[in-house]
PDB file of C-alpha atoms and ligand atoms in Angstrom:
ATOM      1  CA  UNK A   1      32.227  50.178 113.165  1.00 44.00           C
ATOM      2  CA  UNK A   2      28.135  49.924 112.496  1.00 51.00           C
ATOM      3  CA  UNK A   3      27.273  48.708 109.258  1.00 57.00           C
ATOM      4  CA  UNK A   4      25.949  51.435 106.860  1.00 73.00           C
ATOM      5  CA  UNK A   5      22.546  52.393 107.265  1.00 94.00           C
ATOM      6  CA  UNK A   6      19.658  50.718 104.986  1.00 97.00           C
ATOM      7  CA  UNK A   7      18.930  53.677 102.238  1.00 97.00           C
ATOM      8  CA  UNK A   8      14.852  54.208 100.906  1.00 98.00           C
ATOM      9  CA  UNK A   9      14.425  56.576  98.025  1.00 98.00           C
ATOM     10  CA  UNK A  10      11.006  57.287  97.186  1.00 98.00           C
ATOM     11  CA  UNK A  11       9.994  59.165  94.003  1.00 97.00           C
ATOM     12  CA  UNK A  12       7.243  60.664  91.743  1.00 96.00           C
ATOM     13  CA  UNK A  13       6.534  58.386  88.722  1.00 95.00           C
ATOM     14  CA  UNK A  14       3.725  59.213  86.626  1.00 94.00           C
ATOM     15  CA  UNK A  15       1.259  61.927  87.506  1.00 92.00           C
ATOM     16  CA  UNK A  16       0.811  60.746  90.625  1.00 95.00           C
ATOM     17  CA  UNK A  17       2.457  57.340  91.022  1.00 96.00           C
ATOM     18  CA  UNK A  18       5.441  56.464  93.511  1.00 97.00           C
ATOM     19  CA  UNK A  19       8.642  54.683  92.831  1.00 98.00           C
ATOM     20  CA  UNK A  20      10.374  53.133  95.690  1.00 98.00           C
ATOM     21  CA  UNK A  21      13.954  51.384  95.836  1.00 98.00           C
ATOM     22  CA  UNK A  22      15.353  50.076  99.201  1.00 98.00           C
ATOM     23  CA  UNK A  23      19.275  49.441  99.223  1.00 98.00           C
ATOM     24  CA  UNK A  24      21.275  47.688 101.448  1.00 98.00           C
ATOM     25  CA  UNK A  25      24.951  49.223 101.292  1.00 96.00           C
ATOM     26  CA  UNK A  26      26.237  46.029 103.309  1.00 95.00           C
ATOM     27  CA  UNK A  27      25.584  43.615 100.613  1.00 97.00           C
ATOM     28  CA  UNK A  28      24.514  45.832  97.644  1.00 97.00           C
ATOM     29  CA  UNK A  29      20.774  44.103  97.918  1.00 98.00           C
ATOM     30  CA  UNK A  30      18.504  46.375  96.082  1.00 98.00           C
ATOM     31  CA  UNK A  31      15.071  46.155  96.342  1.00 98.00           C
ATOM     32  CA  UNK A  32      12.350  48.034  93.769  1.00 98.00           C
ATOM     33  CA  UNK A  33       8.725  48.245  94.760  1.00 98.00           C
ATOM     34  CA  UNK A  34       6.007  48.509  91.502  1.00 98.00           C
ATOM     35  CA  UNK A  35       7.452  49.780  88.585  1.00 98.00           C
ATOM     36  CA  UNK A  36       5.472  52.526  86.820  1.00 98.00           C
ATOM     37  CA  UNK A  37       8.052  54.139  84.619  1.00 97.00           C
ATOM     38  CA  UNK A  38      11.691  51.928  84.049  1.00 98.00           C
ATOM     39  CA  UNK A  39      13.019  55.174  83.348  1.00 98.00           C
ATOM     40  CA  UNK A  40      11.751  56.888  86.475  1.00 98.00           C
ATOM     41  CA  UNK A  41      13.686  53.756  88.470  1.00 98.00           C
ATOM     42  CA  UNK A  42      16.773  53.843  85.748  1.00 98.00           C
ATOM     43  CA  UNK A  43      17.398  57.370  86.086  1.00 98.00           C
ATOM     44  CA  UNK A  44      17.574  57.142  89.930  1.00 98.00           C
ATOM     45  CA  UNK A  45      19.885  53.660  89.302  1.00 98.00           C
ATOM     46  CA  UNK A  46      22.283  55.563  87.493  1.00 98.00           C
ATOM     47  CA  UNK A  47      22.280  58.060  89.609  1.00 98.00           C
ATOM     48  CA  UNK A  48      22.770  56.015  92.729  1.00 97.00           C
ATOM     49  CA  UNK A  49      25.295  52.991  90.876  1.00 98.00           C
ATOM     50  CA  UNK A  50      23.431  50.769  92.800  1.00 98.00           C
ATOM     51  CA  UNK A  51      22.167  47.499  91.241  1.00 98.00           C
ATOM     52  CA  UNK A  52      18.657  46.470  91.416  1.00 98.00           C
ATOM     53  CA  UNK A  53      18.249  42.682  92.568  1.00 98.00           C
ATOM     54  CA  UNK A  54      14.734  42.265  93.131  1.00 98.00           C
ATOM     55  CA  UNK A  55      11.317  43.958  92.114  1.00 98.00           C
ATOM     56  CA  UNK A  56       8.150  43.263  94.308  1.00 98.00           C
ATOM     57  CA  UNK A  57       5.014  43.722  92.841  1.00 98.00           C
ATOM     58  CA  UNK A  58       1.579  44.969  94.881  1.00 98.00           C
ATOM     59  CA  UNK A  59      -0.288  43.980  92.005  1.00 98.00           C
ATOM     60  CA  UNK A  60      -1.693  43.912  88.393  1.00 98.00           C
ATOM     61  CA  UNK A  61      -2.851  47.446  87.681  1.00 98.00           C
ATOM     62  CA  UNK A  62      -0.939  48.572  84.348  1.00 97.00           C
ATOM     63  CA  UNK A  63       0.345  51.543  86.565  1.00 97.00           C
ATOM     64  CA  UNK A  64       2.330  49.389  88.544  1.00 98.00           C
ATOM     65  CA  UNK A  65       3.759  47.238  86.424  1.00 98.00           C
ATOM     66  CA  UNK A  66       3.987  48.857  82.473  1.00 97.00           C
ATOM     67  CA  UNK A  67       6.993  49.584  83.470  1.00 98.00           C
ATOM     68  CA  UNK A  68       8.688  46.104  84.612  1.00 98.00           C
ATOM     69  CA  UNK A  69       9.612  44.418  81.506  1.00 98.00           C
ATOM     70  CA  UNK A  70      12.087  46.821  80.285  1.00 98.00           C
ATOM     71  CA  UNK A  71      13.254  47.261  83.897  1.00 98.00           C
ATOM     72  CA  UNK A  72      13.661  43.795  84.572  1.00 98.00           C
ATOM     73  CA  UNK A  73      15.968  43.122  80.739  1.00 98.00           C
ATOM     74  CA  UNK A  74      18.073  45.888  82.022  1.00 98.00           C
ATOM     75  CA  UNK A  75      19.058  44.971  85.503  1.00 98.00           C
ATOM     76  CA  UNK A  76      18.126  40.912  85.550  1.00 98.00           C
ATOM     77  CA  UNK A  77      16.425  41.673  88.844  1.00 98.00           C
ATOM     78  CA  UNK A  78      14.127  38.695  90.454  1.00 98.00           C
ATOM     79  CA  UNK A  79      10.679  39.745  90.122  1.00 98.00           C
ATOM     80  CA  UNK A  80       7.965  38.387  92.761  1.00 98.00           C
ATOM     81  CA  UNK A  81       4.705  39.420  92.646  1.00 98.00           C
ATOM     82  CA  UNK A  82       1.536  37.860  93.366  1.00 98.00           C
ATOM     83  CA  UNK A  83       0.400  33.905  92.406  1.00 98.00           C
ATOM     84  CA  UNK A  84      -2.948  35.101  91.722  1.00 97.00           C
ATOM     85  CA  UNK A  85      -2.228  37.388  88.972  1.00 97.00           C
ATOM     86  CA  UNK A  86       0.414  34.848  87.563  1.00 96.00           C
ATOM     87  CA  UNK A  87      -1.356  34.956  84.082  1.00 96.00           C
ATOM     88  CA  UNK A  88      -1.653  38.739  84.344  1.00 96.00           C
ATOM     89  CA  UNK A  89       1.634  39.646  84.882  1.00 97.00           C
ATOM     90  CA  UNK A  90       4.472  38.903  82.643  1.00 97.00           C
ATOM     91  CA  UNK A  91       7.904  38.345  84.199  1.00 97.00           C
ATOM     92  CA  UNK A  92       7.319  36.918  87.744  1.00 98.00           C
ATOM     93  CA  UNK A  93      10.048  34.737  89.040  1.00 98.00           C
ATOM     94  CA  UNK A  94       8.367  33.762  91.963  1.00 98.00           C
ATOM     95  CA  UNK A  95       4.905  34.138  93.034  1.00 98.00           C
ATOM     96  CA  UNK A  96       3.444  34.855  96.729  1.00 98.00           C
ATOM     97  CA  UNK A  97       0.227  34.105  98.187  1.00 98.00           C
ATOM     98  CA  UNK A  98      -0.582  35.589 101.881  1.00 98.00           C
ATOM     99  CA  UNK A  99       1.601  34.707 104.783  1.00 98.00           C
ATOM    100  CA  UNK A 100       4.191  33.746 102.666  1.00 98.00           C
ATOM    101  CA  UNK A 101       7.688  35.236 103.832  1.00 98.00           C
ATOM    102  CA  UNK A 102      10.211  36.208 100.555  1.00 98.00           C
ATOM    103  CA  UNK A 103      14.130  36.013 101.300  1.00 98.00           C
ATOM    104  CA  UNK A 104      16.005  39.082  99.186  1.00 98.00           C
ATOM    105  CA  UNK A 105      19.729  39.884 100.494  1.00 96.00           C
ATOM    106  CA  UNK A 106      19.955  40.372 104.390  1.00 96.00           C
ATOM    107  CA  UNK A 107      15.814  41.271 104.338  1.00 97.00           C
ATOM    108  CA  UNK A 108      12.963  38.823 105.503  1.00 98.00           C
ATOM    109  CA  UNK A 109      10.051  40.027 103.266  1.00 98.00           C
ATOM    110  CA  UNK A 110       5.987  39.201 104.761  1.00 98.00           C
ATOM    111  CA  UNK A 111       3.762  39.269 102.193  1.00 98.00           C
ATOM    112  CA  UNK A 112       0.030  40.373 103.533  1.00 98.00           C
ATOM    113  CA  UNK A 113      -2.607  39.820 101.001  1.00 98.00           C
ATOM    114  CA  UNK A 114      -4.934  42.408 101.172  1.00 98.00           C
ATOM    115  CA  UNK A 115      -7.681  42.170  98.687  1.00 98.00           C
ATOM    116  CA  UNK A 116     -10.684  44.354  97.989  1.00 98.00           C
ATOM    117  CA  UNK A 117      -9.142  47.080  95.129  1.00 98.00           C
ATOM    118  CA  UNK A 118      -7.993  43.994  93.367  1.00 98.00           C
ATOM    119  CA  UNK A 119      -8.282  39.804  93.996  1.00 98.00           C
ATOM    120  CA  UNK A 120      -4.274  40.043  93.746  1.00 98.00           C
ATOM    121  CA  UNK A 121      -3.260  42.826  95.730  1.00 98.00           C
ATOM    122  CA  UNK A 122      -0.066  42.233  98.134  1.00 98.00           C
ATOM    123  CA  UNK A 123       1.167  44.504 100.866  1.00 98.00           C
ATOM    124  CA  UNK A 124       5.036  44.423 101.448  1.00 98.00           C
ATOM    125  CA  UNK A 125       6.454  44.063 105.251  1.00 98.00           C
ATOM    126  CA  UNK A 126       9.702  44.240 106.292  1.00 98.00           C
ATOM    127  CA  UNK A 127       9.822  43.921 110.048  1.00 98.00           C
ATOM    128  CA  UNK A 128      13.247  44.874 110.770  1.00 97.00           C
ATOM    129  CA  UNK A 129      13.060  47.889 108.694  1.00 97.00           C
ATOM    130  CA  UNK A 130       9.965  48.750 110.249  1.00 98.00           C
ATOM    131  CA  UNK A 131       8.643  49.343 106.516  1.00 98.00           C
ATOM    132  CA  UNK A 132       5.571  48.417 104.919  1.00 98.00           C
ATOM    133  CA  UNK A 133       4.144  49.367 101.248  1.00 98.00           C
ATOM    134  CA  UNK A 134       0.626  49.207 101.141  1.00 98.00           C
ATOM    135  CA  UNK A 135       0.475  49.590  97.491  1.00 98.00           C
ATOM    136  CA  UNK A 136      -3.144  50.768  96.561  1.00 98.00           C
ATOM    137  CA  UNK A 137      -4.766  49.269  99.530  1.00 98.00           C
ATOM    138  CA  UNK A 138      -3.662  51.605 102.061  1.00 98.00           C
ATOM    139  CA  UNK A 139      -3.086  55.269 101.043  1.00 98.00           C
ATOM    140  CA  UNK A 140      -2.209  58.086 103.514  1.00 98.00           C
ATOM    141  CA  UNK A 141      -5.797  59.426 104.424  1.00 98.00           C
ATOM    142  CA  UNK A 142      -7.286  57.035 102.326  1.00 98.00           C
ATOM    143  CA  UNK A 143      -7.367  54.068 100.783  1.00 98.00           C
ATOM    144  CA  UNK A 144      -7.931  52.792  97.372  1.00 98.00           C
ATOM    145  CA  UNK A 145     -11.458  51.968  95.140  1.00 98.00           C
ATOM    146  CA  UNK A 146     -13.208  48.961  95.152  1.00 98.00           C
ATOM    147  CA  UNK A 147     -12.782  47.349  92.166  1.00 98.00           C
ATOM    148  CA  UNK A 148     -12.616  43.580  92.089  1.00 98.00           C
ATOM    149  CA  UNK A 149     -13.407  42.839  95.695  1.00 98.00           C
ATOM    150  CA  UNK A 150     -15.833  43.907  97.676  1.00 98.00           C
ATOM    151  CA  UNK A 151     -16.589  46.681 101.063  1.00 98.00           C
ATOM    152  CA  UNK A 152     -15.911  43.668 103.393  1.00 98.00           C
ATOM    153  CA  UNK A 153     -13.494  42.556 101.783  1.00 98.00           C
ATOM    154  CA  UNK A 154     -11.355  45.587 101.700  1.00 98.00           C
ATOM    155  CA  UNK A 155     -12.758  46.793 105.253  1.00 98.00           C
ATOM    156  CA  UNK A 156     -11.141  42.986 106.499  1.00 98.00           C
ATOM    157  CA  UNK A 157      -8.095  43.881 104.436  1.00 98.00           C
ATOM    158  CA  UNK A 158      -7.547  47.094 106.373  1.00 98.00           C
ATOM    159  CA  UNK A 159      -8.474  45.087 109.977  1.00 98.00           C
ATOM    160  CA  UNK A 160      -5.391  43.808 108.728  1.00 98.00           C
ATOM    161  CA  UNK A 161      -3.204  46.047 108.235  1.00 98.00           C
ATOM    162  CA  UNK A 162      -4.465  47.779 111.348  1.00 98.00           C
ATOM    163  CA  UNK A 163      -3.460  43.942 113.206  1.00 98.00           C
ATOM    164  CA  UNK A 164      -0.334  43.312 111.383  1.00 98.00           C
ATOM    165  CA  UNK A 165       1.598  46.531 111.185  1.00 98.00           C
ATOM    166  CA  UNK A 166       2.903  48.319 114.512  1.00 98.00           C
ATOM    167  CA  UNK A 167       1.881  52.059 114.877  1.00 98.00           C
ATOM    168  CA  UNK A 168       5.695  52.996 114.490  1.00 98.00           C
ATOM    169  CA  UNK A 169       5.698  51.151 110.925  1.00 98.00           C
ATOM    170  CA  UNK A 170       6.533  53.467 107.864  1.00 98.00           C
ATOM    171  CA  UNK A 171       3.524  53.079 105.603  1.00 98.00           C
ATOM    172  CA  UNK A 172       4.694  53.324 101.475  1.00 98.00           C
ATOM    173  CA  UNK A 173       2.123  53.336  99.253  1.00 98.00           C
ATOM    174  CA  UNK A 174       1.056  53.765  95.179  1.00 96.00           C
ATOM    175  CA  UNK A 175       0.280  57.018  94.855  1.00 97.00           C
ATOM    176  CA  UNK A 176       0.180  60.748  96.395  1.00 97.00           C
ATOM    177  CA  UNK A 177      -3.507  61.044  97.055  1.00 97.00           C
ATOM    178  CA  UNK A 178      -3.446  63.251 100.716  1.00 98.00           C
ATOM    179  CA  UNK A 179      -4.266  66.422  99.789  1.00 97.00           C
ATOM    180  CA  UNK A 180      -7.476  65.519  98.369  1.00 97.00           C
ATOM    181  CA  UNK A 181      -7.703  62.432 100.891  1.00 98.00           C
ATOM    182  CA  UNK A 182      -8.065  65.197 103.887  1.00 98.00           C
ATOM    183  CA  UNK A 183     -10.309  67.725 102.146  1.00 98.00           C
ATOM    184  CA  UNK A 184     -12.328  64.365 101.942  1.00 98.00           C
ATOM    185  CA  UNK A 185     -11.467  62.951 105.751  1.00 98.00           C
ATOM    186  CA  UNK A 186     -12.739  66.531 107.067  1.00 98.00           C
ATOM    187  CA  UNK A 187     -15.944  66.069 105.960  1.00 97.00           C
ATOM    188  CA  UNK A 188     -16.629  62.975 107.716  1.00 97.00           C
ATOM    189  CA  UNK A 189     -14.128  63.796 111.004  1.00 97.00           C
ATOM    190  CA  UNK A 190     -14.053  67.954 111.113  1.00 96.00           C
ATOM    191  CA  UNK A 191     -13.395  67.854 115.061  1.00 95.00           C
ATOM    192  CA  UNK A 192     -10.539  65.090 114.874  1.00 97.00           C
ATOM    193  CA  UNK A 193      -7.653  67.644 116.395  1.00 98.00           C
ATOM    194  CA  UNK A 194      -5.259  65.063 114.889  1.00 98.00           C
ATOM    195  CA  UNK A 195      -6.825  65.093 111.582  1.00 98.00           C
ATOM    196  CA  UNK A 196      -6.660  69.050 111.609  1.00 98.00           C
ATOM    197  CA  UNK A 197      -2.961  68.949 112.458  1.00 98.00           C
ATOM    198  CA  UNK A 198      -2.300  66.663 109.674  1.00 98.00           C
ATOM    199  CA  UNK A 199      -4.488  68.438 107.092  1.00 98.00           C
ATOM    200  CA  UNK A 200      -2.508  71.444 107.805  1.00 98.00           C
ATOM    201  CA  UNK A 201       0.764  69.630 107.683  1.00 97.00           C
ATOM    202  CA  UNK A 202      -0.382  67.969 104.328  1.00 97.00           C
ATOM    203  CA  UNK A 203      -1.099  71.431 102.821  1.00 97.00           C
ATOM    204  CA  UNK A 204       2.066  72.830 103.788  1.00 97.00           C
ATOM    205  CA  UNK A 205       4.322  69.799 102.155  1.00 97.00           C
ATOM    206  CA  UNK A 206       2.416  70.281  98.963  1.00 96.00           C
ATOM    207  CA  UNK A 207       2.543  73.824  98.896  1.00 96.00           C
ATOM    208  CA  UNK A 208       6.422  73.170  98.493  1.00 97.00           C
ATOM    209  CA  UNK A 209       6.300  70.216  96.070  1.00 95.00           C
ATOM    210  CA  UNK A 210       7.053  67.753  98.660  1.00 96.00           C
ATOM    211  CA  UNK A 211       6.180  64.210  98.648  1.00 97.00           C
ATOM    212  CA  UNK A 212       3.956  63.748 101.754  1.00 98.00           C
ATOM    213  CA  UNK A 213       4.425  59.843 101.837  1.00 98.00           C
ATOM    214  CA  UNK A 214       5.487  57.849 103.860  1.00 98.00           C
ATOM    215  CA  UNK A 215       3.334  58.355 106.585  1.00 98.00           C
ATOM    216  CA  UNK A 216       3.054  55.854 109.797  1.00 98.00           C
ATOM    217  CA  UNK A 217       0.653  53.350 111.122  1.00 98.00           C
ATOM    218  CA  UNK A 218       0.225  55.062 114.137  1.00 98.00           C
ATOM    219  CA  UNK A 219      -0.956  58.806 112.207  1.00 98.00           C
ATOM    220  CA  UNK A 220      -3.213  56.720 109.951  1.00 98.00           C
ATOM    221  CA  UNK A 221      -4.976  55.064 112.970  1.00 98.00           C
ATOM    222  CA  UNK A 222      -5.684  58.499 114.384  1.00 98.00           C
ATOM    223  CA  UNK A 223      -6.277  60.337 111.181  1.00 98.00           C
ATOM    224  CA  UNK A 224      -7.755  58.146 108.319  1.00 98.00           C
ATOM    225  CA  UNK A 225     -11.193  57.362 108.476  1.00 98.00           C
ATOM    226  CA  UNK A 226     -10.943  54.148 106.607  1.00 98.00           C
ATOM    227  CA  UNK A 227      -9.496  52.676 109.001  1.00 98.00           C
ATOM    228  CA  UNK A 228     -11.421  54.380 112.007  1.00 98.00           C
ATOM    229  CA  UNK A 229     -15.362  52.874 110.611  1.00 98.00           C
ATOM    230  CA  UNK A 230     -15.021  50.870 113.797  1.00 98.00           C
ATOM    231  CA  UNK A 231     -14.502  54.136 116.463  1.00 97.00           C
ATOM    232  CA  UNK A 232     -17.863  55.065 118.241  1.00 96.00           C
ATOM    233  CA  UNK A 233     -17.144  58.553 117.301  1.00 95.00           C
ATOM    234  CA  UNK A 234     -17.584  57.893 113.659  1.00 97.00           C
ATOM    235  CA  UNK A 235     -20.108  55.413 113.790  1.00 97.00           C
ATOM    236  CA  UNK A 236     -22.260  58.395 115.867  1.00 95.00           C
ATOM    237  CA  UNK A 237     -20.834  61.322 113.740  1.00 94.00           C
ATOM    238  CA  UNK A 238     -22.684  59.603 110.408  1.00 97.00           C
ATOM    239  CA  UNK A 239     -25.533  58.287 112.271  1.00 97.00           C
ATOM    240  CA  UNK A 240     -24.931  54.678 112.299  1.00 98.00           C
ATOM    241  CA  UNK A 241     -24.230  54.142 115.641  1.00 97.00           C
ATOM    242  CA  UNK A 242     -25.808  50.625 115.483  1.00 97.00           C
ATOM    243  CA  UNK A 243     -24.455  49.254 112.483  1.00 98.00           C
ATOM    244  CA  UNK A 244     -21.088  47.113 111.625  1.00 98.00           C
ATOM    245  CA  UNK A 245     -17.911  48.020 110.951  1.00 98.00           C
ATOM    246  CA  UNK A 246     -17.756  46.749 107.569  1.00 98.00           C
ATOM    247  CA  UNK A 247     -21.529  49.222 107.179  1.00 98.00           C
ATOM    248  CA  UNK A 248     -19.424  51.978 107.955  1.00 98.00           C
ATOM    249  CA  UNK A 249     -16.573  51.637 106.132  1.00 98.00           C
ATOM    250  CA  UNK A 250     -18.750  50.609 103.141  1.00 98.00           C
ATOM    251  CA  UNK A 251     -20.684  54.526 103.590  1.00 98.00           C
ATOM    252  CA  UNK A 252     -17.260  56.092 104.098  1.00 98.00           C
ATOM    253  CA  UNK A 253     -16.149  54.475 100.711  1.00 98.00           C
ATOM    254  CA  UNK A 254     -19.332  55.226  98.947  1.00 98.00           C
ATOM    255  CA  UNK A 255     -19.213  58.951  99.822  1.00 98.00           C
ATOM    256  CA  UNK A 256     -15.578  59.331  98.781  1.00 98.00           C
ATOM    257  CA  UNK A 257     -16.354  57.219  95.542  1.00 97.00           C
ATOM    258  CA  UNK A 258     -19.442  60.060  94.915  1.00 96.00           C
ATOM    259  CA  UNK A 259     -16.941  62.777  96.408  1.00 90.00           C
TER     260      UNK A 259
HETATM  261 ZN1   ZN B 301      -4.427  49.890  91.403  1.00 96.70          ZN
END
């Protein structure tokens, strides 16, 4: 008999925040990405009877982690999160910096640094679920504000990403963003055909209340145009055919921040 399917729940937290647990049924390994609300993730615990074992944190914003104190006194969960923000973030049990790989149950965890929104900020990869939370790095259509870092940094961040994760990975990320993300992507791609499809899509998911994370590698490559300042097309569309990648994505970034 196959062994019972790996289970991800996402859910709203917040305004606009996810919650994400992964569970193992095999070996009851249960896995919570950023904690926004402990009640958000205690509620759906409850619900569920499964038992959280480990917490992974992207990084130090308080709307990823306000909630991990209380959540970690109530389930005794291992919390790992990243070394630079070890003085920012109270309750890490082990700390990560990039490369490193993080063993939790039957799952072999890569952690991708991916600076630029903050110093600290960790992506999540699991290979063999063909899962990957971006956290505030990556968003679906978009990706987050430069705040500590800076555009190369976060345009090499994304190169990495775009390297790292296969096109059929599922991308998991901080917060439900799309709707606005596409309003925003039309204006600098309105004859992507892919991007139109999406748009649509993205429309109709939210027109019902539905979540319209996670998306996949693959649909952000052809859709998001943070991570398509390298194409020819854009580079020509904005009239920088002649500058860098990192140029582009830095205009791209600067519009949306102005947006
Ligand atoms: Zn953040």
């Amino acid at each position: 008999m196959a062994a019972s399917a790996v289970e991800i729940h996402q859910f709203g937290c917040l305004s606009d925040n996810f919650g994400v647990l992964i569970h193992d049924p095999g070996t009851g390994t249960t896995i919570a990405v950023d904690v926004p609300d402990d009640q958000a993730y205690q509620r759906v615990l409850d619900e569920t009877g499964w038992q959280l074992s480990h917490i992974l944190i992207t990084h130090h914003h308080w709307d990823h982690v306000q909630g991990l104190g209380k959540l970690k006194t109530a389930t005794d969960a291992r919390v790992i999160g990243p070394e630079r923000s070890r003085n920012k973030i109270t309750g890490l049990d082990q700390t990560v910096e990039d490369d490193d790989d993080v063993l939790a149950g039957p799952f072999e965890i890569k952690a991708i640094a991916t600076p630029g929104h903050t110093l600290d900020q960790i992506s999540w990869y699991i290979p063999s679920l063909k899962f990957a939370h971006t956290g505030d790095t990556l968003f679906s259509l978009g990706c987050g504000r430069v705040f500590e870092g800076d555009m190369e940094m976060m345009w090499a961040s994304l190169v990495k990403l775009k390297h790292r994760l296969p096109g059929g990975t599922a991308i998991y990320c901080g917060h439900e963003y799309t709707a606005a993300n596409a309003r925003f992507a039309l204006t600098i791609e309105p004859d992507n055909p892919d991007l139109q499809a999406r748009a649509s899509a993205v429309d109709a998911l939210r027109a019902k209340g539905e979540p319209t994370l996670p998306t996949t590698m693959a649909a952000e490559m052809a859709t998001n145009p943070f991570l398509r300042a390298d194409q020819p097309s854009v580079k020509a569309a904005l009239g920088m055919a002649d500058k860098s990648d990192a140029d582009v994505f830095a205009e791209i970034r600067t519009r949306k921040d102005n947006a």
